[in-house]
Short mmCIF file of C-alpha atoms and ligand atoms in Angstrom, two decimals:
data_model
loop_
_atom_site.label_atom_id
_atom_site.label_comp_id
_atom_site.label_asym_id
_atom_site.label_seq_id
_atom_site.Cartn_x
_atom_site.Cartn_y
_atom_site.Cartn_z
CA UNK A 1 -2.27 -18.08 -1.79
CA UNK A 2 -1.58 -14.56 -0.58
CA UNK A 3 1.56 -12.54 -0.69
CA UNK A 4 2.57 -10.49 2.35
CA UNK A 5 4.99 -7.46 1.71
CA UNK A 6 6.98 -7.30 5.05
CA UNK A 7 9.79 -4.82 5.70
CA UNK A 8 12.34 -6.74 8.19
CA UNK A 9 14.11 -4.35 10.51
CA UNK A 10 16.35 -6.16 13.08
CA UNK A 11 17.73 -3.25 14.90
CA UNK A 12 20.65 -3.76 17.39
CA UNK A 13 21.86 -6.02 19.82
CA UNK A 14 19.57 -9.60 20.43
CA UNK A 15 16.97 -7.79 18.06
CA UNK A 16 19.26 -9.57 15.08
CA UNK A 17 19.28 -12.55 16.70
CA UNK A 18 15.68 -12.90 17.45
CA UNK A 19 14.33 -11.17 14.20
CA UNK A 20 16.42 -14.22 12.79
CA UNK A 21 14.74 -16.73 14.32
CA UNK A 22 11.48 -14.95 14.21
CA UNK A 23 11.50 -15.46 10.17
CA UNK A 24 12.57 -18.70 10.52
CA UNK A 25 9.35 -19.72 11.87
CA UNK A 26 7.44 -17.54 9.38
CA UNK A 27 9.27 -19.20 6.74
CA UNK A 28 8.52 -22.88 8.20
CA UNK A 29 4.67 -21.87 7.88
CA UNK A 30 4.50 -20.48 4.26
CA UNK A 31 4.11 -23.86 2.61
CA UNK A 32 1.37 -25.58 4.62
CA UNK A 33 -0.61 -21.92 4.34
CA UNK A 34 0.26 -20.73 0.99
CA UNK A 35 2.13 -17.75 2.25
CA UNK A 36 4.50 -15.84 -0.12
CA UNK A 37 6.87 -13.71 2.54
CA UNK A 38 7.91 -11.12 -0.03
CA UNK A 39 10.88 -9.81 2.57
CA UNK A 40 12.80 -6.35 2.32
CA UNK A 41 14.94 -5.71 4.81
CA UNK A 42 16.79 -2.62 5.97
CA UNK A 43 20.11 -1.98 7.72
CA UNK A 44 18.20 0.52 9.98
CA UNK A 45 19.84 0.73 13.79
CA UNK A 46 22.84 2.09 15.50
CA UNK A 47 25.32 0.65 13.12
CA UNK A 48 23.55 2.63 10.33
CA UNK A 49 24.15 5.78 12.59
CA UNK A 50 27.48 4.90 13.36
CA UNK A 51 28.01 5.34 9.77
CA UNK A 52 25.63 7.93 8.48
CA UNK A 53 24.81 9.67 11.55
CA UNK A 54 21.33 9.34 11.25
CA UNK A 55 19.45 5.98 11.89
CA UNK A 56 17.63 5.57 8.85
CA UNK A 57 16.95 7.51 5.51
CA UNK A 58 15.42 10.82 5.16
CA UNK A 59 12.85 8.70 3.16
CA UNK A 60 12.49 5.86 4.85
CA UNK A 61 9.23 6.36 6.11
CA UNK A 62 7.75 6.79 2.55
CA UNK A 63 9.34 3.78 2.63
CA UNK A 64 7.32 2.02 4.27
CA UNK A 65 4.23 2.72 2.75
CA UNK A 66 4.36 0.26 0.41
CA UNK A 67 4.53 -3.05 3.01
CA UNK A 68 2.06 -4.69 4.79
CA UNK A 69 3.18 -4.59 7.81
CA UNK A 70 6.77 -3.75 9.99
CA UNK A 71 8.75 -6.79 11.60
CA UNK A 72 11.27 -5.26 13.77
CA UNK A 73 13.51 -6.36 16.79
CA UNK A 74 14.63 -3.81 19.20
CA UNK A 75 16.62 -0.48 18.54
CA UNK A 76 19.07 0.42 21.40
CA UNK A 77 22.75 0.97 21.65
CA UNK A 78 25.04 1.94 25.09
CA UNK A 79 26.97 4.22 23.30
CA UNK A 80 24.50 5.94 21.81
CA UNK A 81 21.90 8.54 23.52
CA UNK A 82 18.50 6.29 23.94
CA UNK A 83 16.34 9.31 22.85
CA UNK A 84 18.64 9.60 19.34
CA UNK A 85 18.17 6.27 18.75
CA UNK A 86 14.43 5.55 19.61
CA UNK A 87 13.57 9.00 18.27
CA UNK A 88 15.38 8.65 15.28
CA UNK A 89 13.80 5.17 14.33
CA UNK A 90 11.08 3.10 16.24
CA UNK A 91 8.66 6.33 17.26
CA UNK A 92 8.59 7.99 14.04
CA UNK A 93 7.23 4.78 12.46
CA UNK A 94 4.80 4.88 15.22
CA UNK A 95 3.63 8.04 14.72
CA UNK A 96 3.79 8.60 10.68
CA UNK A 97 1.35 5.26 10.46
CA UNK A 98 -0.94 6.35 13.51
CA UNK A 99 -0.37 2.98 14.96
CA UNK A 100 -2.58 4.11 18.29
CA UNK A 101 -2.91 0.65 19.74
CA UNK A 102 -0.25 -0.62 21.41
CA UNK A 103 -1.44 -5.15 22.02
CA UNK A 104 0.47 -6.15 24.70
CA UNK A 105 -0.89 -9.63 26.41
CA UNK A 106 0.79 -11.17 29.64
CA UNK A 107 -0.46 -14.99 29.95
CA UNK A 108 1.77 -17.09 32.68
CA UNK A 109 1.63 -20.08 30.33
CA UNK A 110 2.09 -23.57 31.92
CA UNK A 111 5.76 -24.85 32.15
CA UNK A 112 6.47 -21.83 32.73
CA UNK A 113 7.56 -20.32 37.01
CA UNK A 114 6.34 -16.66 38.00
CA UNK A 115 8.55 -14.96 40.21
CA UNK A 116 5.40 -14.47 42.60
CA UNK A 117 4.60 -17.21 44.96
CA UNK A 118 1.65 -19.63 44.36
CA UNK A 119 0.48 -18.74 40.83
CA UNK A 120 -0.78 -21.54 38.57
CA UNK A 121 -0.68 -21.52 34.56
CA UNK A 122 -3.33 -18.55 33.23
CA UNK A 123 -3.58 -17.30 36.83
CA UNK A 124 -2.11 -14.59 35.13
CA UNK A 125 -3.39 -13.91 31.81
CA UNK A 126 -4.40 -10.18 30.75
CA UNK A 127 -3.95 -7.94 27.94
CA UNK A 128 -2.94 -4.41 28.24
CA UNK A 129 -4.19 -1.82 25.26
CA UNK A 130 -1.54 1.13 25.61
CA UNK A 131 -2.28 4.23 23.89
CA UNK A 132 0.47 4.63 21.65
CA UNK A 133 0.61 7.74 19.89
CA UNK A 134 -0.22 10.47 22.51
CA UNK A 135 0.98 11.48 25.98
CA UNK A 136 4.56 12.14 26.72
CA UNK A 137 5.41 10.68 23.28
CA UNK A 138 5.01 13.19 21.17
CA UNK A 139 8.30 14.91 21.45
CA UNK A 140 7.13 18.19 22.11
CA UNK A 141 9.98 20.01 23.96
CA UNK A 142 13.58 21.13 24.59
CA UNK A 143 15.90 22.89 26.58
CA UNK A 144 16.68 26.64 27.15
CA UNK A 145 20.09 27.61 28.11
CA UNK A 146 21.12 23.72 27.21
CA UNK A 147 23.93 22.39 29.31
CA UNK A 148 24.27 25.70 31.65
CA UNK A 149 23.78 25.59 34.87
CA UNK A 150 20.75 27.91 34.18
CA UNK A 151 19.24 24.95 31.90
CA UNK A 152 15.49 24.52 31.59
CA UNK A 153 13.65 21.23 30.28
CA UNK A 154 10.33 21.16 29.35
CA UNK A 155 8.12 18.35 27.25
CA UNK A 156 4.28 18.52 26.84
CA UNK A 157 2.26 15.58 27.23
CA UNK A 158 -0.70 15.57 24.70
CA UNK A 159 -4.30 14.06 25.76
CA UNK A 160 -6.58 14.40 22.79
CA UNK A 161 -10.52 13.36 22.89
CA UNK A 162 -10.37 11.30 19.87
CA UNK A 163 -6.98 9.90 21.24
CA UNK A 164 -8.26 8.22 24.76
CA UNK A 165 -11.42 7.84 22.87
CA UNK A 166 -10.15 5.28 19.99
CA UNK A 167 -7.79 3.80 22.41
CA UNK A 168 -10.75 3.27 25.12
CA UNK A 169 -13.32 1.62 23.30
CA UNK A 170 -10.47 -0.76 21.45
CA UNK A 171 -9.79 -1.82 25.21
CA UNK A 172 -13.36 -2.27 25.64
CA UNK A 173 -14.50 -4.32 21.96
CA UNK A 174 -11.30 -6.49 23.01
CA UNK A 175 -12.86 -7.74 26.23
CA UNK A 176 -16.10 -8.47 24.87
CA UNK A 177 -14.49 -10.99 22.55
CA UNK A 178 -12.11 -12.58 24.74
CA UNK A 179 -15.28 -13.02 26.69
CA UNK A 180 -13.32 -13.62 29.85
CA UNK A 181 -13.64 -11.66 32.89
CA UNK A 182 -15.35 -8.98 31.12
CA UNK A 183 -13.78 -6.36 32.59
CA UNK A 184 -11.49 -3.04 31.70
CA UNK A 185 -8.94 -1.67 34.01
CA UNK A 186 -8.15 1.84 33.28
CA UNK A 187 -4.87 3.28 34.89
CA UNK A 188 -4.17 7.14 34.91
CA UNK A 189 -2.50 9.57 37.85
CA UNK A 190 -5.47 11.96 37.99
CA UNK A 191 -4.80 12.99 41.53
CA UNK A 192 -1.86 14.55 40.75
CA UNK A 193 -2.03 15.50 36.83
CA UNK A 194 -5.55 17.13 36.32
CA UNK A 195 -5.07 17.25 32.56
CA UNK A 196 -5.56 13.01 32.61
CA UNK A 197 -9.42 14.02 33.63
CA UNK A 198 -9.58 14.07 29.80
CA UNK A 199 -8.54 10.04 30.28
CA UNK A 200 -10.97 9.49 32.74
CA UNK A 201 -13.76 10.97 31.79
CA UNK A 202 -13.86 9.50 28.27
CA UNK A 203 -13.51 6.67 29.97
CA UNK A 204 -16.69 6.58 32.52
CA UNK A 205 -18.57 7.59 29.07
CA UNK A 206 -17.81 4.94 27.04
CA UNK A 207 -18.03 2.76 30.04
CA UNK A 208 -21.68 3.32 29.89
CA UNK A 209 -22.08 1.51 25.91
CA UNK A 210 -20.56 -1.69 27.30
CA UNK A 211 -22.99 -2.16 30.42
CA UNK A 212 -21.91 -5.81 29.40
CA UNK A 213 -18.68 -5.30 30.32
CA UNK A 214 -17.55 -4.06 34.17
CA UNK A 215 -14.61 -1.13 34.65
CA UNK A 216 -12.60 0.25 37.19
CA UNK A 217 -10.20 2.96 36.95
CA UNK A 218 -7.30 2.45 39.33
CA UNK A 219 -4.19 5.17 39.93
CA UNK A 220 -0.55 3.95 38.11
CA UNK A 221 0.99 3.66 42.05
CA UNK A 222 -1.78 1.32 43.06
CA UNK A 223 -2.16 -0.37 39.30
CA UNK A 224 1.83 -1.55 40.23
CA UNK A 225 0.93 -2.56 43.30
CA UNK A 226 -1.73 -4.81 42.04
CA UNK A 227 -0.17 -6.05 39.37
CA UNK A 228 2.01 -8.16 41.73
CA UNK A 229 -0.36 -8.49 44.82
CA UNK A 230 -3.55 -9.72 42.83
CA UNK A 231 -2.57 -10.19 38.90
CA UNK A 232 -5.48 -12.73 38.13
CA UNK A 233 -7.74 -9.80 38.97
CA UNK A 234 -7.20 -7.95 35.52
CA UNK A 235 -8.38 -9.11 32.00
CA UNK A 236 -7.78 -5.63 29.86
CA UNK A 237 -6.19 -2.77 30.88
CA UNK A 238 -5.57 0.34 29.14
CA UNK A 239 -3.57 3.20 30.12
CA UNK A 240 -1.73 5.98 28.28
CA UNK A 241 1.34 5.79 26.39
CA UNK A 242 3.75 6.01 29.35
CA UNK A 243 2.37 4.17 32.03
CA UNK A 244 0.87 1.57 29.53
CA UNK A 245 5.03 1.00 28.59
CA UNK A 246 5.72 1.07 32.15
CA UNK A 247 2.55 -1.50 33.38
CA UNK A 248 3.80 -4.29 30.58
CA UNK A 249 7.36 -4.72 32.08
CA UNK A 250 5.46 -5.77 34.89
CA UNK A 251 3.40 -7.47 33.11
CA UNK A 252 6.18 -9.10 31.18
CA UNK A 253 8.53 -10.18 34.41
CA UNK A 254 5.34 -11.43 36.15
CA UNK A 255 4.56 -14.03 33.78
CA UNK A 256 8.18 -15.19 33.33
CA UNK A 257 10.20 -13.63 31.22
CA UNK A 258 10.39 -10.20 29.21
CA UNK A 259 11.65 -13.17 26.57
CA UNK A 260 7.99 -13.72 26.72
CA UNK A 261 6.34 -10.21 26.05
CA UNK A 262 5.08 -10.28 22.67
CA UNK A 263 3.51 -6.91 21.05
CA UNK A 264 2.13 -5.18 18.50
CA UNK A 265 1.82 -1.47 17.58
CA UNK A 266 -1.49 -1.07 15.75
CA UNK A 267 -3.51 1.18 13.46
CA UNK A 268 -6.78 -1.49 12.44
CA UNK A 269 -6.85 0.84 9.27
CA UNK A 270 -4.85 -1.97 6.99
CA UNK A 271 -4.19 0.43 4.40
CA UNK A 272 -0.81 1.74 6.65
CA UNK A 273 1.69 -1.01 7.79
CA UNK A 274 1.17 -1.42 11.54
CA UNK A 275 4.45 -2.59 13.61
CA UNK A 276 5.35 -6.43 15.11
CA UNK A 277 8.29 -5.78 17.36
CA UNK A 278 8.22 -7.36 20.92
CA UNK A 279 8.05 -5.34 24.46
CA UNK A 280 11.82 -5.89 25.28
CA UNK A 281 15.01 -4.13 24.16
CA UNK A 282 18.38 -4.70 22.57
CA UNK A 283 19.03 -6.51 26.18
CA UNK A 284 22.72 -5.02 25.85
CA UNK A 285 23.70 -7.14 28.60
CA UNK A 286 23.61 -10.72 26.89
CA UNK A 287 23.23 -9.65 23.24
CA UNK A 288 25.98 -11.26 21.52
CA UNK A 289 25.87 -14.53 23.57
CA UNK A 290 23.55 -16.16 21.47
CA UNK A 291 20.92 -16.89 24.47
CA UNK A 292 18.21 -14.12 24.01
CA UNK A 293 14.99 -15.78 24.05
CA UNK A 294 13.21 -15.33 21.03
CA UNK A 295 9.84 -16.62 21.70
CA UNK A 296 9.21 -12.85 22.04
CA UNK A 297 9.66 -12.23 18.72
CA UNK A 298 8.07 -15.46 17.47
CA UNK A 299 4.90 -14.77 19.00
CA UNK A 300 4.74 -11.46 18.07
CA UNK A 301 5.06 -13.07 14.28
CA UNK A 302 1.96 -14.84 15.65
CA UNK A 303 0.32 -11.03 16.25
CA UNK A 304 1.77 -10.08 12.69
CA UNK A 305 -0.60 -12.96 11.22
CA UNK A 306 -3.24 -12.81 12.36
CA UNK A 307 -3.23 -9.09 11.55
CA UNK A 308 -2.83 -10.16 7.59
CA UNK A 309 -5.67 -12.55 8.37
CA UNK A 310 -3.39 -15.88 8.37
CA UNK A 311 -4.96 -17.49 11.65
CA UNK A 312 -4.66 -21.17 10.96
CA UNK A 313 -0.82 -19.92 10.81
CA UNK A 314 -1.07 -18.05 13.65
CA UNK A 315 -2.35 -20.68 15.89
CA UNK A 316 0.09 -22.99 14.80
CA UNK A 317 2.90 -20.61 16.13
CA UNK A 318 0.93 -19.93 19.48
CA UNK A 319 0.61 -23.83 19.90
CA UNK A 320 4.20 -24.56 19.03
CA UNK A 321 5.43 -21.91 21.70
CA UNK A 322 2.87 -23.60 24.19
CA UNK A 323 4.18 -27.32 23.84
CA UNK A 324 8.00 -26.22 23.82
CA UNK A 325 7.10 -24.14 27.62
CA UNK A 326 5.11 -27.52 28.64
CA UNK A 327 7.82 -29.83 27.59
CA UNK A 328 10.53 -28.05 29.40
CA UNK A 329 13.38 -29.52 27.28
CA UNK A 330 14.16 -26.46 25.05
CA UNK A 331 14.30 -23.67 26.64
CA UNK A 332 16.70 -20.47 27.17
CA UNK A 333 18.75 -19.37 30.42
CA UNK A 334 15.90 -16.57 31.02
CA UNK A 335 13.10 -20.15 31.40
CA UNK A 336 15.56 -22.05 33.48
CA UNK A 337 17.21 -23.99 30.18
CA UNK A 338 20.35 -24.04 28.99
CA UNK A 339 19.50 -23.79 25.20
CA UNK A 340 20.63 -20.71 22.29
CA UNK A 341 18.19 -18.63 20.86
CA UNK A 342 18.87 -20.56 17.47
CA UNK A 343 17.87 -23.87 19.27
CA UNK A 344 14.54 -23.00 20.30
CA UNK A 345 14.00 -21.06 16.67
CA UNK A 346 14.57 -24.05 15.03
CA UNK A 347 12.71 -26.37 17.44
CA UNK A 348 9.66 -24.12 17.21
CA UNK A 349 10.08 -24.05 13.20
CA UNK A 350 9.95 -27.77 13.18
CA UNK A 351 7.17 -28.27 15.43
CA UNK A 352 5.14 -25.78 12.84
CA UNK A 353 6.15 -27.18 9.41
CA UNK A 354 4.85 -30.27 10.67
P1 NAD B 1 15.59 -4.74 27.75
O1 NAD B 1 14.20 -5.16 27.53
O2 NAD B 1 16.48 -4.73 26.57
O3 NAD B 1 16.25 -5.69 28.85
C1 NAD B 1 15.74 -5.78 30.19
C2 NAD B 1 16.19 -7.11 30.80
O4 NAD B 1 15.44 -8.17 30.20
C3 NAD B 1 17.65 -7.44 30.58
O5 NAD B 1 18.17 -8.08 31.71
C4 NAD B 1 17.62 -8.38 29.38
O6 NAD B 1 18.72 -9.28 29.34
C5 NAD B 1 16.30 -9.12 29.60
N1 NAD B 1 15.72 -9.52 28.32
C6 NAD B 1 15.13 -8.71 27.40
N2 NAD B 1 14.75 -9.41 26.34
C7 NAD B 1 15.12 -10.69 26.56
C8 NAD B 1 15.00 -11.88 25.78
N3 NAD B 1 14.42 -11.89 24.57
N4 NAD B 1 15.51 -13.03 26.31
C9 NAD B 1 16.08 -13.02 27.52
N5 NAD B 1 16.20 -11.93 28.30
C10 NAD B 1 15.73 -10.76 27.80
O7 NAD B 1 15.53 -3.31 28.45
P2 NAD B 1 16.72 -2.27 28.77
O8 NAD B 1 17.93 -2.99 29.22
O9 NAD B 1 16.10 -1.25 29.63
O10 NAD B 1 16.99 -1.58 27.37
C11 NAD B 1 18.09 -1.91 26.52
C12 NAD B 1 18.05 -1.03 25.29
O11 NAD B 1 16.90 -1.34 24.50
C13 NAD B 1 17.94 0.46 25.60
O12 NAD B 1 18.71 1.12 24.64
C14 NAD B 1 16.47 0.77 25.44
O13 NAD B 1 16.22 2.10 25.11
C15 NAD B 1 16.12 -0.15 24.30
N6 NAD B 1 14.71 -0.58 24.23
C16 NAD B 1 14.22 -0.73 22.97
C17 NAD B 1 12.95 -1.24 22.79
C18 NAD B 1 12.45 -1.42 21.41
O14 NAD B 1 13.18 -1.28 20.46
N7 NAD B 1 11.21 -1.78 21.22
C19 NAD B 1 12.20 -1.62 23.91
C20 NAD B 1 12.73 -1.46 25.19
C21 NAD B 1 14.01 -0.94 25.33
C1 IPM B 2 8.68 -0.17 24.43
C2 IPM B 2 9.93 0.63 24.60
C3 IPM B 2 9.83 1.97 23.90
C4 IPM B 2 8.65 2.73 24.45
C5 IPM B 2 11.09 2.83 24.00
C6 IPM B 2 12.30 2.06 23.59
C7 IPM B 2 10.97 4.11 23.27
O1 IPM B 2 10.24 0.78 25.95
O2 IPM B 2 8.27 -0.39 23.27
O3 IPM B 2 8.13 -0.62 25.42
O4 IPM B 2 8.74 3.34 25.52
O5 IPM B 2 7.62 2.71 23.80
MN1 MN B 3 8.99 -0.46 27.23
#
C-alpha cells in the first residue's frame, strides 16, 4: 500500500483533456496495486493569467515541494506570448527541482504506420536523454533599446562540466540496461559553436568508462537527416537542451504521432518532485474538439510509475496502450481512427482494471 502525493496541472488547450484521461487510467490501477493517488490540483495555465496576470502563484514552487512528483499537460495559449507562458510556468518547475534529464523514447509500435516508407514495428525504437536544465534555457538575456529600430537581443547559452557530465553518463547507464544496440548518439553543432567543445569533450571522456557500450557524435544538421534516412540506426541519443527538444519532434512524427511522444523531466534525486508531462503542446489547432490523443499522456503516467517504483502498474499501462495500437479499433484521427480522446481513455482504463 503506498500513497503517492501528485500535484495535477492540466494547463491549456488538449492538456485538460488528456490530463483527464491520463488520471483516469491511474485511477483504474490503484486497486489491483494498492495505490492511494492523493491528488492536488492547480488552476495553473493561461486562464489563471488571464485573470491574475501571472500564471501561477508567487509561491507555487514552494509548492511543490511537498509532492512526489508533477503530472502536467501542456501550457500554451495563441493569445498569449509563448515565452510568458512557458517562462512563467513549465521551465521554472524545471529548473527550481534540477530536473536535468529530459526521457524521451520514440518506439514505432506495431499497428501503428510511420510516415517513412518501409518501416516495420520497433524498426524505430530509441530513446533520446535531453539535457534539460542548461543551454539556451536558462533565460539569460534581454533587449537594449526594446522595440526601436536600434533594438539589440542577446541570450547566453550555458554549458557547464557537471551539466553535460550528469546528462552524459545518464545517456550512457541507460543503454547498458536496455541492453540493445549498445550504443550512444551524441548530437551537438561544434563546427560552428566552439563553446559545445565542452559537450563533446565530456563526452569522448566518459565514452572511455563504457568500452561496453559504442558512441558516435554526429552534428544536429546531419542527426535530422538521419533521423529520417536511417532511424533504426540509433538506440540513445543525447543532446543539449535545444536540439534534444528539437530531435524528439522528429522523433515523435517518425513513429506516428506526437499523440505518441511520452516524456519525463527528471532529477533521479527522489527527494524533489520530477515532472510527467508529454513532448507535445496545447495543439491549439484541435483542442476543444475532443480528439487529442491522449496515449501521450497515458504513457507518460506509465514514466510517472515507474519513477515512484509502481512497475507491475506501469507495465500494465504500457501493455494496454500496446494491444489498443495492435487492435486498431480504438483509435484517434491522428492513428487513422475516428474515436475521442475520452474513448480511448476509457478503453485503456478498462483494459488495466482488468
Ligand atoms: P503541439 O505539440 O501542440 O502541436 C503540433 C501538432 O501536433 C499539431 O498539429 C497538433 O494538433 C498535433 N498534436 C499534438 N499533440 C497531439 C495529440 N495528443 N493528439 C493528436 N495530435 C496532437 O505544438 P505547437 O503547435 O508548436 O505548440 C502549441 C502550443 O503548445 C504553443 O503555445 C507551444 O509553445 C506549446 N507547447 C507546450 C509544450 C508543453 O507544455 N510541454 C510543449 C510543446 C509546445
Ligand atoms: C517541450 C516544449 C518546451 C521545450 C517548450 C514549450 C518550452 O517544446 O517540452 O518539448 O522547449 O522544452
Ligand atoms: Mn518541444
Amino acid at each position: 500500500m503506498a500513497t503517492h502525493k501528485i500535484a495535477i496541472v492540466k494547463g491549456d488547450g488538449i492538456g485538460v483533456d488528456v490530463v483527464n484521461e491520463g488520471m483516469k487510467v491511474l485511477d483504474a490501477l490503484a486497486p489491483k496495486y494498492g495505490i492511494t493517488w492523493d491528488y492536488t490540483e492547480f488552476p495553473w495555465s493561461s486562464d489563471y493569467y488571464f485573470k491574475n496576470g501571472r500564471m501561477m502563484p508567487e509561491d507555487s514552487l514552494e509548492t511543490l515541494e511537498d509532492f512526489n512528483a508533477v503530472f502536467l499537460g501542456a501550457v500554451g495559449h495563441p493569445d498569449i506570448q509563448d515565452n510568458i507562458t512557458l517562462d512563467g510556468l513549465l521551465l521554472p518547475i524545471r529548473r527550481k527541482f534540477d530536473q536535468y534529464i529530459c526521457l524521451r523514447p520514440s518506439v514505432l509500435y506495431p499497428g501503428v504506420e510511420s510516415p517513412l516508407s518501409g518501416k516495420k514495428p520497433y524498426d524505430i525504437d530509441l530513446t533520446v536523454i535531453r539535457e534539460n536544465t542548461e543551454g539556451e534555457y536558462l533565460n539569460i538575456g534581454g533587449f537594449a533599446y526594446h522595440q526601436t529600430p536600434d533594438e539589440v537581443a542577446v541570450q547566453t547559452a550555458i554549458y557547464t562540466k557537471k551539466g553535460c557530465d550528469r546528462a552524459i553518463r545518464y545517456a550512457f547507464d541507460l543503454a547498458r540496461e536496455r541492453g540493445k544496440k549498445n550504443h550512444v548518439t551524441s548530437i551537438t553543432k561544434s563546427n560552428a559553436l566552439g563553446y559545445m567543445t565542452i559537450w563533446d569533450r565530456t563526452f569522448e571522456e566518459i565514452s572511455e568508462e563504457y568500452p561496453d557500450i559504442d558512441s558516435d557524435s554526429l552534428l544536429i544538421d546531419a542527426a535530422c537527416m538521419d533521423l529520417v534516412r536511417r532511424p533504426e540506426m540509433f538506440d540513445v541519443i543525447v543532446a543539449p537542451n535545444l536540439f534534444g527538444d528539437i530531435v524528439t519532434d522528429i522523433g515523435a512524427i517518425i513513429t506516428g504521432s506526437m499523440g505518441l511522444a511520452s516524456s519525463a523531466n527528471i532529477n533521479p534525486d527522489t527527494s524533489v518532485p520530477s515532472m510527467f508531462e508529454p513532448t507535445h503542446g496545447s495543439a491549439p489547432d484541435i483542442a476543444g474538439q475532443g480528439i487529442a490523443n491522449p496515449m501521450a499522456q497515458i504513457l507518460t503516467g506509465a514514466m510517472m510509475l515507474r519513477h515512484l517504483g509502481e512497475n507491475e502498474a506501469a507495465a500494465d499501462v504500457d501493455a494496454a496502450v500496446l494491444q489498443l495500437l495492435e487492435q486498431g479499433e480504438i483509435l484517434t484521427p491522428d492513428l487513422g481512427g475516428s474515436s475521442t480522446t475520452e474513448g480511448v481513455g476509457d478503453a485503456i482504463a478498462a483494459l488495466v482494471s482488468k
